[in-house]
Amino acid sequence: HVQLVESGGGSVQAGGSLRLSCDISKYTVVGNCVGWFRQAPGNEREGIARIYLGGTFYSDFVKGRFIISQDNEKDTIYLQMNNLKPEDTAIYYCAAGRCPAVVAGAPRYWGQGTQVTVS
């Protein structure tokens, strides 16, 4: 059973920073995508960042403020979130799967989500 586990959410004031972590040690398929999605109240879940073999992608909403990275030794991916805005308030999910599915917003494996609140 593949399980991704996020941590690092919380509450922060606008302009502040948070770093999310996702343990992907149960996910061992090399060459697939891992990434971060978020869902704000009343909104659809959206992909905001993904990483594939070292290459990265960011949505326009977070580009320049968020950084996705992967530590292969620790089997962990991170999302460093800087200059947070109230509109970043959402539940954040890490996800993994075949890249076309991740790009389409339908990766096979999801974490349980972690709440980020920006006031």
Short mmCIF file of C-alpha atoms in Angstrom, two decimals:
data_model
loop_
_atom_site.label_atom_id
_atom_site.label_comp_id
_atom_site.label_asym_id
_atom_site.label_seq_id
_atom_site.Cartn_x
_atom_site.Cartn_y
_atom_site.Cartn_z
CA HIS A 1 0.00 0.00 0.00
CA VAL A 2 1.57 3.27 -1.12
CA GLN A 3 1.06 6.06 1.35
CA LEU A 4 2.40 9.57 1.09
CA VAL A 5 2.61 11.52 4.32
CA GLU A 6 2.68 15.33 4.45
CA SER A 7 3.78 17.50 7.33
CA GLY A 8 4.62 21.11 8.00
CA GLY A 9 1.32 22.90 7.56
CA GLY A 10 0.10 25.54 9.97
CA SER A 11 -0.91 29.15 10.35
CA VAL A 12 1.21 32.10 9.33
CA GLN A 13 0.80 35.79 8.71
CA ALA A 14 0.89 37.20 5.22
CA GLY A 15 4.44 37.59 4.00
CA GLY A 16 5.63 34.68 6.09
CA SER A 17 7.04 31.32 5.08
CA LEU A 18 6.30 27.65 5.63
CA ARG A 19 7.95 24.48 4.43
CA LEU A 20 5.91 21.40 3.70
CA SER A 21 7.44 17.95 3.63
CA CYS A 22 6.17 14.75 2.07
CA ASP A 23 7.53 11.32 2.86
CA ILE A 24 7.51 9.35 -0.38
CA SER A 25 9.51 6.38 0.90
CA LYS A 26 6.62 4.04 0.14
CA TYR A 27 6.63 5.22 -3.47
CA THR A 28 9.56 3.70 -5.31
CA VAL A 29 8.74 4.07 -9.00
CA VAL A 30 11.66 5.84 -10.57
CA GLY A 31 11.01 8.24 -13.39
CA ASN A 32 7.52 9.32 -12.45
CA CYS A 33 6.38 12.70 -11.24
CA VAL A 34 5.85 13.90 -7.70
CA GLY A 35 4.21 17.16 -6.91
CA TRP A 36 2.01 19.37 -4.79
CA PHE A 37 -1.64 20.24 -5.19
CA ARG A 38 -3.90 22.43 -3.11
CA GLN A 39 -7.61 22.91 -2.59
CA ALA A 40 -9.11 26.03 -1.13
CA PRO A 41 -12.69 26.10 0.22
CA GLY A 42 -15.15 26.23 -2.64
CA ASN A 43 -12.45 25.70 -5.24
CA GLU A 44 -11.31 22.74 -7.26
CA ARG A 45 -8.03 21.08 -6.42
CA GLU A 46 -5.20 22.58 -8.47
CA GLY A 47 -1.68 21.49 -9.22
CA ILE A 48 0.86 24.06 -8.13
CA ALA A 49 4.27 22.40 -8.46
CA ARG A 50 5.80 19.18 -9.67
CA ILE A 51 9.23 17.70 -10.11
CA TYR A 52 10.42 15.11 -12.61
CA LEU A 53 14.03 13.92 -12.81
CA GLY A 54 15.17 17.22 -11.37
CA GLY A 55 13.09 19.40 -13.65
CA THR A 56 10.39 21.53 -12.07
CA PHE A 57 7.09 23.13 -12.99
CA TYR A 58 5.13 25.81 -11.14
CA SER A 59 1.71 27.26 -11.65
CA ASP A 60 1.57 30.98 -12.30
CA PHE A 61 -0.04 31.48 -8.88
CA VAL A 62 3.06 30.35 -7.01
CA LYS A 63 5.91 30.86 -9.46
CA GLY A 64 8.66 32.95 -7.89
CA ARG A 65 7.39 32.33 -4.35
CA PHE A 66 7.32 28.55 -3.92
CA ILE A 67 10.15 26.08 -4.47
CA ILE A 68 9.74 22.34 -4.88
CA SER A 69 12.70 20.11 -4.14
CA GLN A 70 13.46 16.45 -3.63
CA ASP A 71 15.91 14.78 -1.27
CA ASN A 72 16.48 11.31 -2.68
CA GLU A 73 18.47 10.14 0.36
CA LYS A 74 15.57 10.97 2.66
CA ASP A 75 12.84 9.96 0.18
CA THR A 76 11.23 13.31 0.84
CA ILE A 77 9.93 16.12 -1.28
CA TYR A 78 9.58 19.64 0.03
CA LEU A 79 7.58 22.71 -0.82
CA GLN A 80 9.19 25.89 0.46
CA MET A 81 6.52 28.57 0.47
CA ASN A 82 7.67 32.17 0.76
CA ASN A 83 5.84 35.47 0.75
CA LEU A 84 2.60 33.71 1.58
CA LYS A 85 -0.68 35.44 0.80
CA PRO A 86 -4.16 34.93 2.26
CA GLU A 87 -5.22 33.41 -1.07
CA ASP A 88 -2.69 30.62 -0.48
CA THR A 89 -4.92 29.34 2.31
CA ALA A 90 -5.84 25.78 1.37
CA ILE A 91 -5.31 22.13 2.12
CA TYR A 92 -2.06 21.08 0.48
CA TYR A 93 -1.55 17.57 -0.85
CA CYS A 94 1.51 15.82 -2.15
CA ALA A 95 0.92 13.34 -4.94
CA ALA A 96 2.81 10.94 -7.16
CA GLY A 97 2.24 8.92 -10.27
CA ARG A 98 2.81 8.75 -13.98
CA CYS A 99 3.56 12.21 -15.30
CA PRO A 100 0.61 12.50 -17.72
CA ALA A 101 -1.72 11.71 -14.84
CA VAL A 102 -0.04 14.22 -12.54
CA VAL A 103 -0.21 16.90 -15.23
CA ALA A 104 -3.89 16.10 -15.73
CA GLY A 105 -4.54 16.46 -12.02
CA ALA A 106 -5.23 12.76 -11.47
CA PRO A 107 -2.16 11.16 -9.93
CA ARG A 108 -2.62 7.69 -8.53
CA TYR A 109 -1.16 8.31 -5.09
CA TRP A 110 -2.09 11.08 -2.67
CA GLY A 111 -1.20 12.16 0.80
CA GLN A 112 -3.81 12.94 3.40
CA GLY A 113 -3.38 16.70 3.12
CA THR A 114 -2.11 19.38 5.46
CA GLN A 115 -3.83 22.69 6.21
CA VAL A 116 -2.09 25.98 5.47
CA THR A 117 -3.77 29.14 6.73
CA VAL A 118 -2.47 32.60 5.89
CA SER A 119 -3.99 35.58 7.65
#
